Each structure stands twice: as C-alpha cells, then as structure tokens.
Short mmCIF file of C-alpha atoms in Angstrom, two decimals:
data_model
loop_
_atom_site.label_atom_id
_atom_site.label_comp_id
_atom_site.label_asym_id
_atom_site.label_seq_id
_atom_site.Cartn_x
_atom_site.Cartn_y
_atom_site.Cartn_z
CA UNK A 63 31.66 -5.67 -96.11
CA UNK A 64 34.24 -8.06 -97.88
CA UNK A 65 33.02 -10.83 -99.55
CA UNK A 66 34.16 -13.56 -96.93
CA UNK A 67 32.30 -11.65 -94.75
CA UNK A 68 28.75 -11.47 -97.33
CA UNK A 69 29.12 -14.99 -97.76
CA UNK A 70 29.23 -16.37 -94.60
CA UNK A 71 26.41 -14.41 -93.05
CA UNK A 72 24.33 -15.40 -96.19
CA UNK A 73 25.28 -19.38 -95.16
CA UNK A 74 24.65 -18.86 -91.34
CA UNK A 75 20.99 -17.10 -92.05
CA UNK A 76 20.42 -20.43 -94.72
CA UNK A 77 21.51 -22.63 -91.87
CA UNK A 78 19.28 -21.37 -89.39
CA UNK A 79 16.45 -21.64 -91.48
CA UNK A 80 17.71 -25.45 -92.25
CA UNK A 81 18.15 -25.97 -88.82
CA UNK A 82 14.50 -24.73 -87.51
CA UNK A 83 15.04 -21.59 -86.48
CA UNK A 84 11.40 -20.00 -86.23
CA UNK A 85 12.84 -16.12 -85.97
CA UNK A 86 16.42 -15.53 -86.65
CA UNK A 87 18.01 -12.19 -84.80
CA UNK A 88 20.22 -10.55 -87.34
CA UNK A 89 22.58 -7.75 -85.61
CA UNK A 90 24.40 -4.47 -86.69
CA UNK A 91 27.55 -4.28 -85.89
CA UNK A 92 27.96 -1.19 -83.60
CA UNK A 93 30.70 0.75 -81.80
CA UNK A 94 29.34 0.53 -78.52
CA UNK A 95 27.20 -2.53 -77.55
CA UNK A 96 26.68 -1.57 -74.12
CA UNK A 97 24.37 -4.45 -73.71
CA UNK A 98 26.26 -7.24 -75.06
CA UNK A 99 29.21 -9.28 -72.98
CA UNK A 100 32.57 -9.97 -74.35
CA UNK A 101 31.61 -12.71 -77.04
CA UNK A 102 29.19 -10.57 -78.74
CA UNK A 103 31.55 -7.19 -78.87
CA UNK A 104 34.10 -9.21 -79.95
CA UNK A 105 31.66 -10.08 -83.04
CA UNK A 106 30.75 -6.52 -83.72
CA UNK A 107 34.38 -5.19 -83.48
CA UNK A 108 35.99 -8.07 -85.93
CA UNK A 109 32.84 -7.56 -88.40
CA UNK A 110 33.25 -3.40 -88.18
CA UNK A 111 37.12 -4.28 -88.73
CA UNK A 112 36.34 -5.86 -91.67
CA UNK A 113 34.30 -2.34 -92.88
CA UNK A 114 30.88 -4.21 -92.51
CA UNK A 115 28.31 -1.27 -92.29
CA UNK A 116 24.39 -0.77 -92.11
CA UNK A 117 23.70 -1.35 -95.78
CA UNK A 118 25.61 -4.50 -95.90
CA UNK A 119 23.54 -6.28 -92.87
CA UNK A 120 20.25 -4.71 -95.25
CA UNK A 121 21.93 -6.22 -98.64
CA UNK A 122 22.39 -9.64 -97.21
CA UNK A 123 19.18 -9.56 -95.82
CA UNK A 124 17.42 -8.80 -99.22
CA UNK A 125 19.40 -11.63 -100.54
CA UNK A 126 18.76 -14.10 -98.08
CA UNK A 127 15.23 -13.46 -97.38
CA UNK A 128 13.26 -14.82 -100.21
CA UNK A 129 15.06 -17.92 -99.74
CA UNK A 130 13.77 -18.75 -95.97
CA UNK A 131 10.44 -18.99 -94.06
CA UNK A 132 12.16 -17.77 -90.48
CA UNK A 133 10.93 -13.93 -89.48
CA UNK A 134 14.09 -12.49 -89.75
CA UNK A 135 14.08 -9.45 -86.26
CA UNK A 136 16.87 -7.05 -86.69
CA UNK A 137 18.79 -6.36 -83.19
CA UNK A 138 20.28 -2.99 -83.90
CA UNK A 139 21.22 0.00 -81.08
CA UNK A 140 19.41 3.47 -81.95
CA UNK A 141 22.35 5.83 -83.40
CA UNK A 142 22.27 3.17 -86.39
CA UNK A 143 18.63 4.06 -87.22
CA UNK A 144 18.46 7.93 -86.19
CA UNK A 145 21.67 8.41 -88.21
CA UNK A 146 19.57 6.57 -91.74
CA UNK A 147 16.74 8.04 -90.70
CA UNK A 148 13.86 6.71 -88.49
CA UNK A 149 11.68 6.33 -92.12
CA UNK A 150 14.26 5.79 -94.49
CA UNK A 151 15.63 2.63 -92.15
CA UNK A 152 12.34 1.06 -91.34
CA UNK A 153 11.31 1.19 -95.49
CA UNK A 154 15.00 0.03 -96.17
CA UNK A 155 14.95 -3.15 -93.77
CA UNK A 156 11.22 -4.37 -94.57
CA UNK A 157 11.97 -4.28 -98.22
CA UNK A 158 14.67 -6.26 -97.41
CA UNK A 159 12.53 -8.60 -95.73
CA UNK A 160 12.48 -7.82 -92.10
CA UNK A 161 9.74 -8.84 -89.94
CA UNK A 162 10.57 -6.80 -86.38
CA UNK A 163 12.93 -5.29 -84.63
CA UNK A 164 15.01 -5.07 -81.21
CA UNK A 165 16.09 -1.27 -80.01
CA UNK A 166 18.43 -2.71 -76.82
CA UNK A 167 19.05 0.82 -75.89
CA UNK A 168 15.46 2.49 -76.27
CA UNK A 169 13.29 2.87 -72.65
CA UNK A 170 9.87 1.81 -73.10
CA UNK A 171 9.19 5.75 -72.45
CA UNK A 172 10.97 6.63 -75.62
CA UNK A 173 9.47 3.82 -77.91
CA UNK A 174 6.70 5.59 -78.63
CA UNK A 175 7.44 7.63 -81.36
CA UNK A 176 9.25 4.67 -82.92
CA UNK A 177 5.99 2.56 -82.54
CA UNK A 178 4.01 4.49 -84.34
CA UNK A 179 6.42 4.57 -87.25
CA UNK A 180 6.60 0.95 -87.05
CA UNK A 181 3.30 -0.09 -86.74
CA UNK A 182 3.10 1.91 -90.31
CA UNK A 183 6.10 0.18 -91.44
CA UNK A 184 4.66 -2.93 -90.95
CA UNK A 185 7.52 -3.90 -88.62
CA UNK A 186 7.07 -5.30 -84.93
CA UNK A 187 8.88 -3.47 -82.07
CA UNK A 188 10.19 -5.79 -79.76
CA UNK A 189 10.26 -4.63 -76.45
CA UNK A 190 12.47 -6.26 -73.44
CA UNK A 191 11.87 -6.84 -69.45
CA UNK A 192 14.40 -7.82 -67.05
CA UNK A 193 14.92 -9.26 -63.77
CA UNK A 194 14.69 -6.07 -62.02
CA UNK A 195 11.22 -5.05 -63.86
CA UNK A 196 8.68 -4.21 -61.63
CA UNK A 197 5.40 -6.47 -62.49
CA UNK A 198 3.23 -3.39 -63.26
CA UNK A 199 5.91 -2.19 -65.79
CA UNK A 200 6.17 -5.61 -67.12
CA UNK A 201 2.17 -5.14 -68.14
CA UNK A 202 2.88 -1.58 -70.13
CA UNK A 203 5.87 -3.12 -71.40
CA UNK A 204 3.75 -6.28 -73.29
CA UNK A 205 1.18 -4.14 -73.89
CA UNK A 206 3.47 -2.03 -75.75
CA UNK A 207 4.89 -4.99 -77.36
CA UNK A 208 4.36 -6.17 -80.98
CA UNK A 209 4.90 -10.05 -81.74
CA UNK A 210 6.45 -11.04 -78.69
CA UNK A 211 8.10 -10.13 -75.38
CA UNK A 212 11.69 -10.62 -74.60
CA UNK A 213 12.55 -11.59 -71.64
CA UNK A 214 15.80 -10.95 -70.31
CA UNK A 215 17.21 -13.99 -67.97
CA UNK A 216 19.60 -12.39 -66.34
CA UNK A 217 20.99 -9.15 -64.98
CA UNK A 218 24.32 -8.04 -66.82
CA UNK A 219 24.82 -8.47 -70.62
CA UNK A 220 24.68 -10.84 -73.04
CA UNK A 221 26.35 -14.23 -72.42
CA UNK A 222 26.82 -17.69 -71.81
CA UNK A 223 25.90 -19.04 -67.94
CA UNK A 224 26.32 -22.09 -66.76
CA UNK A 225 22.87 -22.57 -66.00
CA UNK A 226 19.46 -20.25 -66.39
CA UNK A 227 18.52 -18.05 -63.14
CA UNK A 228 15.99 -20.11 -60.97
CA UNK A 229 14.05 -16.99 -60.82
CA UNK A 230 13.11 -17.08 -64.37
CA UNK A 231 10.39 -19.41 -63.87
CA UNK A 232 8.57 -16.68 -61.51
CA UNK A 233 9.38 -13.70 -63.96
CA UNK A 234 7.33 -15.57 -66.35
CA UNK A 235 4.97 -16.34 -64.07
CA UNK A 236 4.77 -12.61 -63.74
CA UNK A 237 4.49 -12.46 -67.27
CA UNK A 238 1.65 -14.46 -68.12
CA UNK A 239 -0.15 -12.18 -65.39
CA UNK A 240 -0.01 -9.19 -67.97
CA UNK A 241 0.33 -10.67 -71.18
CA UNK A 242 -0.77 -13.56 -73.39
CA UNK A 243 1.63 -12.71 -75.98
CA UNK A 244 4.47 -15.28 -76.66
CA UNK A 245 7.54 -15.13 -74.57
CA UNK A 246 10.55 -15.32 -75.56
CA UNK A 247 13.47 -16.32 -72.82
CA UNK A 248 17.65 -14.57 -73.87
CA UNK A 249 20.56 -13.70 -72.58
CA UNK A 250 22.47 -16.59 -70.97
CA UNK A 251 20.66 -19.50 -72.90
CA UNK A 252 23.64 -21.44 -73.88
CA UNK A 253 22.49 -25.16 -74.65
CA UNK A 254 19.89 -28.07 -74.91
CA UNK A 255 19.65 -28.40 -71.34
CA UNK A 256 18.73 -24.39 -70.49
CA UNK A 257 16.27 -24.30 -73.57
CA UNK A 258 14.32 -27.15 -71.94
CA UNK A 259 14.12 -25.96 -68.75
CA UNK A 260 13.12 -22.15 -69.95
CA UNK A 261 10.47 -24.02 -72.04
CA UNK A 262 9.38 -26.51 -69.11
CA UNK A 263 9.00 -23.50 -66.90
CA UNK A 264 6.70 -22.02 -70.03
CA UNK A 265 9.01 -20.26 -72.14
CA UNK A 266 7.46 -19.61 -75.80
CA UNK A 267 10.74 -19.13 -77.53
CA UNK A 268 14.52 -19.37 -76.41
CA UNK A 269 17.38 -16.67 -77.72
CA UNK A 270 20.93 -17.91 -78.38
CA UNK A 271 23.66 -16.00 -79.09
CA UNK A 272 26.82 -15.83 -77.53
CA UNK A 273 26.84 -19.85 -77.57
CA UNK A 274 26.22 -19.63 -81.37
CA UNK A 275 29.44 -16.97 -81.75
CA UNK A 276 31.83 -18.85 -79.23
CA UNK A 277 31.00 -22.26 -81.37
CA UNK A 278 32.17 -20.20 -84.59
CA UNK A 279 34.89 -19.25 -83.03
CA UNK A 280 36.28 -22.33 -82.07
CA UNK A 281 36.12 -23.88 -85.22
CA UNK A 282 39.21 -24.10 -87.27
CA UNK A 283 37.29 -23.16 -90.48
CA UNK A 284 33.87 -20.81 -91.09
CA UNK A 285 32.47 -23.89 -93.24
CA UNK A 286 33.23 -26.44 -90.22
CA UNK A 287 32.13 -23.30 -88.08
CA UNK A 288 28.57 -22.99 -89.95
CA UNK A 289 28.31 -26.81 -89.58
CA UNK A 290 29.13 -27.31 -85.58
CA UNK A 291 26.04 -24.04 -85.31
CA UNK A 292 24.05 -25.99 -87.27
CA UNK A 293 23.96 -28.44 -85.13
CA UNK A 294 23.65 -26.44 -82.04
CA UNK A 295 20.49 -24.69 -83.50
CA UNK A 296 19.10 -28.03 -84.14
CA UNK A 297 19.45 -29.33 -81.02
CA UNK A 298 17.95 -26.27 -78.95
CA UNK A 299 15.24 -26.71 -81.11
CA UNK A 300 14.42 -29.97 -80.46
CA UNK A 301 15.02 -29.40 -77.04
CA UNK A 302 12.74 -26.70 -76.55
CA UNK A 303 9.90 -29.09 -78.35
CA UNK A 304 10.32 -32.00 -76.76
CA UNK A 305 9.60 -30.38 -73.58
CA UNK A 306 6.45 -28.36 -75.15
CA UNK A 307 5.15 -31.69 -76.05
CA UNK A 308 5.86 -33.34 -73.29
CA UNK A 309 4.53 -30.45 -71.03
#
C-alpha cells in the first residue's frame, strides 16, 4: 500500500481507540464483496487501486496494535485466507495482534474446519444470523460462535438506512432464547439515534460502517476526515451507553 494509504489507516485505528471503540472491524480489501453495498465496495476498490494487499492490512495492524486496548476483529472474505493459507494467515494476523475474525462468505456448515484452526490460533470466529434465520439455526449458529454473535439488521448488504428494521427487537428476542453470548447489532446502523434504539431493544454492541466511510468521504481532507469519524464514533458510543444505563 502507499504510504498515504499506511498512514491514514494507522490514524483511523488510533482514533477509534480514542474515541471508545471497544472492538474495531479492520477489513481486506477484496475483489468481490458480495456482501457489502455501494459505500463499502467503493472502499475496497479505491484501497485495491492504490495496490493495498493482505500483508499491508497485517503490517498496519502489527503497528497499530500495541498502541490500543480495542480487540481489533478482522472482516476478511475466504479466497484471502485459503490463498495465504488457512495456518499461515491465522499465525500471521494474531501476531499482529488480532483478536477474532469475520468470514462474510463462510456457511455455518463450512466453519467447522476453520473453527478448529482458530480455536488453536487463539482467534474467535465470528459467526453472523440474519433476518431470514430460522430460530433453531440461530441456536447452532451462537453455539458455534466465539466472543460474540453478529447480528445482521437487515436483509441486503451493507449500508446506511434511514432507520433500524422494527423487527430487530424480536430477532434478538430470538436471540437471547439460544444464547447468552453478547450481541452485536450491523448492517444499516448509521447514527446516535439507531445505536440507542438497537441498545434499548438489548443490543450488546452496535457495528458501523458505511456511515463511518461516507463521513470520510465527504470531507475535503483525510485529517478533517479522521476528525468528523471521530466524532461520529464518539457519539454512537455514548449513545449506546446512555441507553444501557438508563435501561
């Protein structure tokens, strides 16, 4: 990766931390992020533009970790990993300093393999469940589950909505029938206002993404662009607490 590119993702993953992120998502930029909307490919086609690669997410990631407290999870599509080699990638990213991982594109039916190797890593697989999860899957799927479950808000890709699915509060109800493992709520979580209602309806964590690359985007310079996120971060956060407390 150039070194505008090094830089900046070194500042954003600082920033987080600053900010109170309690797990910060680092992606690899892939050719096909089938499930990721416009916002996001547009991120992984600018940063594979600029020749960022596998090694380069790992590299910043060694330098960045010893300077944070956030679990760093690495979001990162399957080719990526069975190209390095299942082995060789999980022993790369933990000495880097990653704490779990997100395979969007791996069926809980094919994890299994991959769990074993990460349980030995010392890595936590992530799993996912979506809208259209039956409740009975929903309970293999947390079971399966290391660290916590993500829940998927919406059907579709990643992205910003105006405002979070009513039917999220009974998928976590659903939920908390198979699991007592933290929750995490994503895709569509754009704001203050949707982390606090996610959280009021019992939401554990809340996953922003495609808010956090639109606000880069719009800012006239990365520096201002780092800033403005900054301050989005922070304000989820506090969002999402307030409403823990309060609850």
């Amino acid at each position: 990766a150039c070194a505008e590119v090094h830089d900046l993702v070194c500042g954003f993953l600082l920033m987080y931390f600053c900010s109170g992120a309690d797990v910060i998502e680092l992606g690899v930029p892939y050719s096909d992020p089938l499930a990721d909307g416009p916002v996001i490919q547009g991120a992984h086609s600018r940063a594979l533009e600029k020749g960022t690669k596998l090694q380069d997410v790992i590299d910043m990631l060694a330098e960045v970790s010893p300077k944070i407290n956030s679990a760093v999870v690495l979001f990162t599509y399957y080719n990526p990993i069975m190209a390095r080699g299942v082995e060789t990638f999980l022993a790369d990213i933990k000495k880097a300093g990653a704490a779990g991982l997100v395979v969007p594109d791996l069926p809980l039916e094919e994890t299994e393999s991959l769990r074993e190797k990460t349980k030995a890593a010392g890595i936590e697989l992530v799993l996912l469940t979506t809208p259209t999860t039956p409740q009975e899957r929903m309970g293999l799927i947390s079971k399966a589950a290391d660290g916590f479950v993500y829940l998927v808000s919406d059907t579709g890709v990643t992205g910003m909505r105006t405002k979070v699915a009513d039917r999220v509060q009974g998928l976590l109800g659903m939920l908390r029938e198979e699991t007592d493992k933290p929750v995490a709520v994503g895709f569509g979580i754009s704001g203050p206002e949707q982390a606090k209602q996610v959280s009021a309806w019992g939401a554990d964590g809340v996953i922003v993404g495609s808010a956090i690359v639109r606000t880069l985007e719009s800012a006239e310079k990365p520096e201002d662009g780092v800033a403005a996120v900054g301050e989005l971060a922070a304000s989820i956060k506090k969002a999402a607490n307030e409403e823990r407390v309060a609850a």
